[in-house]
Amino acid sequence: NKSEEDILTVYSGDLMPVDRKTVRPVYNNIPITKLGKDQELELECIAKVGRGKDHAKWSPVSTIAYKIIPYISVTEDCISCGDCIDACPFHCLRMELGKPVLKWIGIYDCTICRICARSCPKNALRVEPNNKDFILRVNLVGQLTMEEILEQSKLIFESKLDDLINKVEEAIREQQQTES
């Protein structure tokens, strides 16, 4: 039975680069292997460039999602009964100056189910999606910064739009030639 002192964990930060231009691990605390007393490891690593569209392992994000922000309006017919606050299944509303308002955390939790609005006896509450703003949640995995991801996304999107425009223009030209 070996003691903890006899076992050495080798981490990604222990890798010795061949030269300064060598790619380094993003995280230094990834365990690679454990070595026993008097053992050593010689390891050659190969970095391969890839794109997320080819395999998820090359994706610069683990998840990306957007959330529509709710917009709440209350008419003068509101009688401050609080039925809407009690009815909300996600507890997104609170009373302020006698009117229901969205809690700050409510913008994240509200699903725009409108249960609160349907519970209003005076039909004074409206819940609609905000068509101008949304929340974008991105979980980065370390290869690129958020700015780099957005810039690359913009360039890829622009390239795909250019391709689409060219194909549409080509289809129009072909259509015009067949009509002539």
PDB file of C-alpha atoms in Angstrom:
ATOM      1  CA  ASN A   1       0.000   0.000   0.000  1.00  0.00           C
ATOM      2  CA  LYS A   2       1.643   3.233  -1.143  1.00  0.00           C
ATOM      3  CA  SER A   3       1.452   6.403   0.911  1.00  0.00           C
ATOM      4  CA  GLU A   4       0.322   9.742  -0.523  1.00  0.00           C
ATOM      5  CA  GLU A   5       3.970  10.867  -0.513  1.00  0.00           C
ATOM      6  CA  ASP A   6       4.878   8.088  -2.948  1.00  0.00           C
ATOM      7  CA  ILE A   7       2.271   9.207  -5.503  1.00  0.00           C
ATOM      8  CA  LEU A   8       2.663  12.293  -7.693  1.00  0.00           C
ATOM      9  CA  THR A   9      -0.186  13.720  -9.750  1.00  0.00           C
ATOM     10  CA  VAL A  10       0.969  15.238 -13.037  1.00  0.00           C
ATOM     11  CA  TYR A  11      -1.119  18.247 -14.107  1.00  0.00           C
ATOM     12  CA  SER A  12      -1.488  20.093 -17.400  1.00  0.00           C
ATOM     13  CA  GLY A  13       0.501  22.972 -15.893  1.00  0.00           C
ATOM     14  CA  ASP A  14       3.488  20.617 -15.512  1.00  0.00           C
ATOM     15  CA  LEU A  15       3.876  20.255 -19.289  1.00  0.00           C
ATOM     16  CA  MET A  16       7.185  21.670 -20.533  1.00  0.00           C
ATOM     17  CA  PRO A  17       6.871  23.495 -23.870  1.00  0.00           C
ATOM     18  CA  VAL A  18       9.469  22.857 -26.549  1.00  0.00           C
ATOM     19  CA  ASP A  19       9.691  26.576 -27.357  1.00  0.00           C
ATOM     20  CA  ARG A  20       7.936  29.864 -26.556  1.00  0.00           C
ATOM     21  CA  LYS A  21       5.577  29.619 -29.520  1.00  0.00           C
ATOM     22  CA  THR A  22       4.224  26.272 -28.347  1.00  0.00           C
ATOM     23  CA  VAL A  23       0.541  26.159 -27.493  1.00  0.00           C
ATOM     24  CA  ARG A  24      -0.048  26.017 -23.735  1.00  0.00           C
ATOM     25  CA  PRO A  25      -2.984  24.449 -21.896  1.00  0.00           C
ATOM     26  CA  VAL A  26      -5.721  26.917 -21.026  1.00  0.00           C
ATOM     27  CA  TYR A  27      -6.045  25.456 -17.526  1.00  0.00           C
ATOM     28  CA  ASN A  28      -3.046  24.354 -15.467  1.00  0.00           C
ATOM     29  CA  ASN A  29      -4.974  22.205 -12.989  1.00  0.00           C
ATOM     30  CA  ILE A  30      -6.146  19.363 -15.261  1.00  0.00           C
ATOM     31  CA  PRO A  31      -4.822  16.024 -13.948  1.00  0.00           C
ATOM     32  CA  ILE A  32      -3.051  13.972 -16.627  1.00  0.00           C
ATOM     33  CA  THR A  33      -1.865  10.933 -14.673  1.00  0.00           C
ATOM     34  CA  LYS A  34      -0.491   9.728 -11.351  1.00  0.00           C
ATOM     35  CA  LEU A  35       3.065   8.477 -11.003  1.00  0.00           C
ATOM     36  CA  GLY A  36       4.454   6.162  -8.385  1.00  0.00           C
ATOM     37  CA  LYS A  37       7.844   6.526  -6.707  1.00  0.00           C
ATOM     38  CA  ASP A  38      10.756   6.508  -9.201  1.00  0.00           C
ATOM     39  CA  GLN A  39       8.389   6.692 -12.191  1.00  0.00           C
ATOM     40  CA  GLU A  40       8.659   9.345 -14.856  1.00  0.00           C
ATOM     41  CA  LEU A  41       6.625  10.338 -17.839  1.00  0.00           C
ATOM     42  CA  GLU A  42       7.633  11.432 -21.301  1.00  0.00           C
ATOM     43  CA  LEU A  43       4.683  12.826 -23.179  1.00  0.00           C
ATOM     44  CA  GLU A  44       4.297  14.368 -26.603  1.00  0.00           C
ATOM     45  CA  CYS A  45       1.128  16.410 -27.066  1.00  0.00           C
ATOM     46  CA  ILE A  46      -0.368  17.449 -30.366  1.00  0.00           C
ATOM     47  CA  ALA A  47      -2.658  20.479 -30.610  1.00  0.00           C
ATOM     48  CA  LYS A  48      -5.158  20.213 -33.435  1.00  0.00           C
ATOM     49  CA  VAL A  49      -7.125  23.182 -34.735  1.00  0.00           C
ATOM     50  CA  GLY A  50     -10.788  22.547 -35.382  1.00  0.00           C
ATOM     51  CA  ARG A  51     -14.188  24.201 -35.580  1.00  0.00           C
ATOM     52  CA  GLY A  52     -17.208  23.650 -33.392  1.00  0.00           C
ATOM     53  CA  LYS A  53     -19.358  22.851 -36.446  1.00  0.00           C
ATOM     54  CA  ASP A  54     -17.172  19.770 -37.016  1.00  0.00           C
ATOM     55  CA  HIS A  55     -17.125  18.497 -33.416  1.00  0.00           C
ATOM     56  CA  ALA A  56     -18.304  19.813 -30.046  1.00  0.00           C
ATOM     57  CA  LYS A  57     -14.814  19.423 -28.546  1.00  0.00           C
ATOM     58  CA  TRP A  58     -13.737  22.449 -30.591  1.00  0.00           C
ATOM     59  CA  SER A  59     -16.617  24.665 -29.584  1.00  0.00           C
ATOM     60  CA  PRO A  60     -15.472  27.751 -27.635  1.00  0.00           C
ATOM     61  CA  VAL A  61     -18.630  27.629 -25.501  1.00  0.00           C
ATOM     62  CA  SER A  62     -20.273  24.814 -23.585  1.00  0.00           C
ATOM     63  CA  THR A  63     -23.762  26.322 -23.760  1.00  0.00           C
ATOM     64  CA  ILE A  64     -25.340  29.393 -25.237  1.00  0.00           C
ATOM     65  CA  ALA A  65     -28.936  30.447 -24.754  1.00  0.00           C
ATOM     66  CA  TYR A  66     -31.044  33.533 -25.022  1.00  0.00           C
ATOM     67  CA  LYS A  67     -33.960  34.600 -22.870  1.00  0.00           C
ATOM     68  CA  ILE A  68     -36.698  36.993 -23.867  1.00  0.00           C
ATOM     69  CA  ILE A  69     -37.197  39.760 -21.317  1.00  0.00           C
ATOM     70  CA  PRO A  70     -40.808  40.245 -20.209  1.00  0.00           C
ATOM     71  CA  TYR A  71     -42.516  43.640 -20.373  1.00  0.00           C
ATOM     72  CA  ILE A  72     -45.249  44.248 -17.794  1.00  0.00           C
ATOM     73  CA  SER A  73     -47.825  47.014 -18.001  1.00  0.00           C
ATOM     74  CA  VAL A  74     -50.595  47.827 -15.538  1.00  0.00           C
ATOM     75  CA  THR A  75     -53.648  49.921 -16.379  1.00  0.00           C
ATOM     76  CA  GLU A  76     -55.469  52.312 -14.059  1.00  0.00           C
ATOM     77  CA  ASP A  77     -58.100  49.606 -13.532  1.00  0.00           C
ATOM     78  CA  CYS A  78     -55.726  47.806 -11.121  1.00  0.00           C
ATOM     79  CA  ILE A  79     -57.312  47.544  -7.646  1.00  0.00           C
ATOM     80  CA  SER A  80     -54.077  46.415  -5.907  1.00  0.00           C
ATOM     81  CA  CYS A  81     -55.660  43.108  -4.859  1.00  0.00           C
ATOM     82  CA  GLY A  82     -52.394  41.143  -5.232  1.00  0.00           C
ATOM     83  CA  ASP A  83     -54.048  38.196  -6.999  1.00  0.00           C
ATOM     84  CA  CYS A  84     -51.468  38.418  -9.780  1.00  0.00           C
ATOM     85  CA  ILE A  85     -48.581  38.245  -7.292  1.00  0.00           C
ATOM     86  CA  ASP A  86     -50.068  35.177  -5.598  1.00  0.00           C
ATOM     87  CA  ALA A  87     -50.789  33.495  -8.943  1.00  0.00           C
ATOM     88  CA  CYS A  88     -47.304  33.838 -10.446  1.00  0.00           C
ATOM     89  CA  PRO A  89     -45.783  30.331 -10.337  1.00  0.00           C
ATOM     90  CA  PHE A  90     -42.243  31.723 -10.375  1.00  0.00           C
ATOM     91  CA  HIS A  91     -42.768  34.555  -7.842  1.00  0.00           C
ATOM     92  CA  CYS A  92     -41.586  37.198 -10.316  1.00  0.00           C
ATOM     93  CA  LEU A  93     -43.851  40.038  -9.151  1.00  0.00           C
ATOM     94  CA  ARG A  94     -43.962  42.301  -6.121  1.00  0.00           C
ATOM     95  CA  MET A  95     -46.225  45.182  -5.132  1.00  0.00           C
ATOM     96  CA  GLU A  96     -44.772  48.684  -5.407  1.00  0.00           C
ATOM     97  CA  LEU A  97     -46.854  51.799  -4.761  1.00  0.00           C
ATOM     98  CA  GLY A  98     -49.998  49.686  -5.020  1.00  0.00           C
ATOM     99  CA  LYS A  99     -49.135  48.238  -8.443  1.00  0.00           C
ATOM    100  CA  PRO A 100     -47.559  44.910  -9.403  1.00  0.00           C
ATOM    101  CA  VAL A 101     -44.037  45.274 -10.797  1.00  0.00           C
ATOM    102  CA  LEU A 102     -41.477  42.780 -11.987  1.00  0.00           C
ATOM    103  CA  LYS A 103     -38.790  41.928  -9.435  1.00  0.00           C
ATOM    104  CA  TRP A 104     -35.237  42.374 -10.722  1.00  0.00           C
ATOM    105  CA  ILE A 105     -34.698  38.606 -10.655  1.00  0.00           C
ATOM    106  CA  GLY A 106     -38.085  38.285 -12.350  1.00  0.00           C
ATOM    107  CA  ILE A 107     -36.612  39.144 -15.731  1.00  0.00           C
ATOM    108  CA  TYR A 108     -34.674  35.868 -15.519  1.00  0.00           C
ATOM    109  CA  ASP A 109     -37.445  33.725 -14.042  1.00  0.00           C
ATOM    110  CA  CYS A 110     -40.532  34.968 -15.900  1.00  0.00           C
ATOM    111  CA  THR A 111     -41.567  32.622 -18.716  1.00  0.00           C
ATOM    112  CA  ILE A 112     -44.262  34.993 -20.015  1.00  0.00           C
ATOM    113  CA  CYS A 113     -46.861  32.329 -19.188  1.00  0.00           C
ATOM    114  CA  ARG A 114     -49.368  35.119 -18.375  1.00  0.00           C
ATOM    115  CA  ILE A 115     -50.910  33.215 -15.449  1.00  0.00           C
ATOM    116  CA  CYS A 116     -50.568  36.411 -13.411  1.00  0.00           C
ATOM    117  CA  ALA A 117     -52.441  38.437 -16.043  1.00  0.00           C
ATOM    118  CA  ARG A 118     -55.233  35.863 -16.311  1.00  0.00           C
ATOM    119  CA  SER A 119     -55.687  35.946 -12.526  1.00  0.00           C
ATOM    120  CA  CYS A 120     -56.389  39.701 -12.485  1.00  0.00           C
ATOM    121  CA  PRO A 121     -60.120  40.266 -11.810  1.00  0.00           C
ATOM    122  CA  LYS A 122     -60.013  43.632 -13.620  1.00  0.00           C
ATOM    123  CA  ASN A 123     -57.865  42.503 -16.576  1.00  0.00           C
ATOM    124  CA  ALA A 124     -55.479  45.335 -15.672  1.00  0.00           C
ATOM    125  CA  LEU A 125     -52.183  43.469 -16.123  1.00  0.00           C
ATOM    126  CA  ARG A 126     -50.487  42.735 -19.435  1.00  0.00           C
ATOM    127  CA  VAL A 127     -47.367  40.607 -19.858  1.00  0.00           C
ATOM    128  CA  GLU A 128     -45.681  40.717 -23.258  1.00  0.00           C
ATOM    129  CA  PRO A 129     -42.258  39.880 -24.638  1.00  0.00           C
ATOM    130  CA  ASN A 130     -39.897  42.829 -24.913  1.00  0.00           C
ATOM    131  CA  ASN A 131     -39.085  42.823 -28.623  1.00  0.00           C
ATOM    132  CA  LYS A 132     -36.039  45.087 -28.296  1.00  0.00           C
ATOM    133  CA  ASP A 133     -33.926  43.381 -25.626  1.00  0.00           C
ATOM    134  CA  PHE A 134     -32.970  39.870 -24.598  1.00  0.00           C
ATOM    135  CA  ILE A 135     -30.536  38.161 -22.254  1.00  0.00           C
ATOM    136  CA  LEU A 136     -27.723  36.174 -23.838  1.00  0.00           C
ATOM    137  CA  ARG A 137     -26.120  33.572 -21.573  1.00  0.00           C
ATOM    138  CA  VAL A 138     -22.811  32.127 -22.712  1.00  0.00           C
ATOM    139  CA  ASN A 139     -20.717  29.614 -20.782  1.00  0.00           C
ATOM    140  CA  LEU A 140     -17.142  29.893 -22.013  1.00  0.00           C
ATOM    141  CA  VAL A 141     -14.736  26.963 -21.831  1.00  0.00           C
ATOM    142  CA  GLY A 142     -11.531  28.966 -22.049  1.00  0.00           C
ATOM    143  CA  GLN A 143     -10.228  28.854 -25.612  1.00  0.00           C
ATOM    144  CA  LEU A 144     -11.523  32.291 -26.592  1.00  0.00           C
ATOM    145  CA  THR A 145     -12.685  35.404 -24.785  1.00  0.00           C
ATOM    146  CA  MET A 146     -16.276  36.574 -25.145  1.00  0.00           C
ATOM    147  CA  GLU A 147     -15.102  39.422 -27.386  1.00  0.00           C
ATOM    148  CA  GLU A 148     -13.252  36.977 -29.661  1.00  0.00           C
ATOM    149  CA  ILE A 149     -16.279  34.688 -29.849  1.00  0.00           C
ATOM    150  CA  LEU A 150     -18.588  37.572 -30.790  1.00  0.00           C
ATOM    151  CA  GLU A 151     -16.126  38.908 -33.371  1.00  0.00           C
ATOM    152  CA  GLN A 152     -15.658  35.476 -34.978  1.00  0.00           C
ATOM    153  CA  SER A 153     -19.425  34.898 -34.922  1.00  0.00           C
ATOM    154  CA  LYS A 154     -19.971  38.229 -36.664  1.00  0.00           C
ATOM    155  CA  LEU A 155     -17.407  37.396 -39.356  1.00  0.00           C
ATOM    156  CA  ILE A 156     -18.898  33.939 -39.963  1.00  0.00           C
ATOM    157  CA  PHE A 157     -22.421  35.378 -40.087  1.00  0.00           C
ATOM    158  CA  GLU A 158     -21.364  38.094 -42.544  1.00  0.00           C
ATOM    159  CA  SER A 159     -19.668  35.480 -44.739  1.00  0.00           C
ATOM    160  CA  LYS A 160     -22.798  33.320 -44.768  1.00  0.00           C
ATOM    161  CA  LEU A 161     -24.945  36.358 -45.610  1.00  0.00           C
ATOM    162  CA  ASP A 162     -22.609  37.203 -48.498  1.00  0.00           C
ATOM    163  CA  ASP A 163     -22.924  33.614 -49.753  1.00  0.00           C
ATOM    164  CA  LEU A 164     -26.716  33.813 -49.521  1.00  0.00           C
ATOM    165  CA  ILE A 165     -26.816  37.144 -51.369  1.00  0.00           C
ATOM    166  CA  ASN A 166     -24.590  35.730 -54.128  1.00  0.00           C
ATOM    167  CA  LYS A 167     -26.792  32.637 -54.513  1.00  0.00           C
ATOM    168  CA  VAL A 168     -29.980  34.715 -54.643  1.00  0.00           C
ATOM    169  CA  GLU A 169     -28.448  37.066 -57.225  1.00  0.00           C
ATOM    170  CA  GLU A 170     -27.292  34.062 -59.270  1.00  0.00           C
ATOM    171  CA  ALA A 171     -30.768  32.502 -59.118  1.00  0.00           C
ATOM    172  CA  ILE A 172     -32.320  35.806 -60.248  1.00  0.00           C
ATOM    173  CA  ARG A 173     -29.875  36.037 -63.182  1.00  0.00           C
ATOM    174  CA  GLU A 174     -30.635  32.442 -64.202  1.00  0.00           C
ATOM    175  CA  GLN A 175     -34.376  33.113 -63.964  1.00  0.00           C
ATOM    176  CA  GLN A 176     -34.034  36.245 -66.096  1.00  0.00           C
ATOM    177  CA  GLN A 177     -32.008  34.332 -68.714  1.00  0.00           C
ATOM    178  CA  THR A 178     -34.623  31.584 -68.996  1.00  0.00           C
ATOM    179  CA  GLU A 179     -37.385  34.187 -69.384  1.00  0.00           C
ATOM    180  CA  SER A 180     -35.547  35.981 -72.213  1.00  0.00           C
TER     181      SER A 180
END
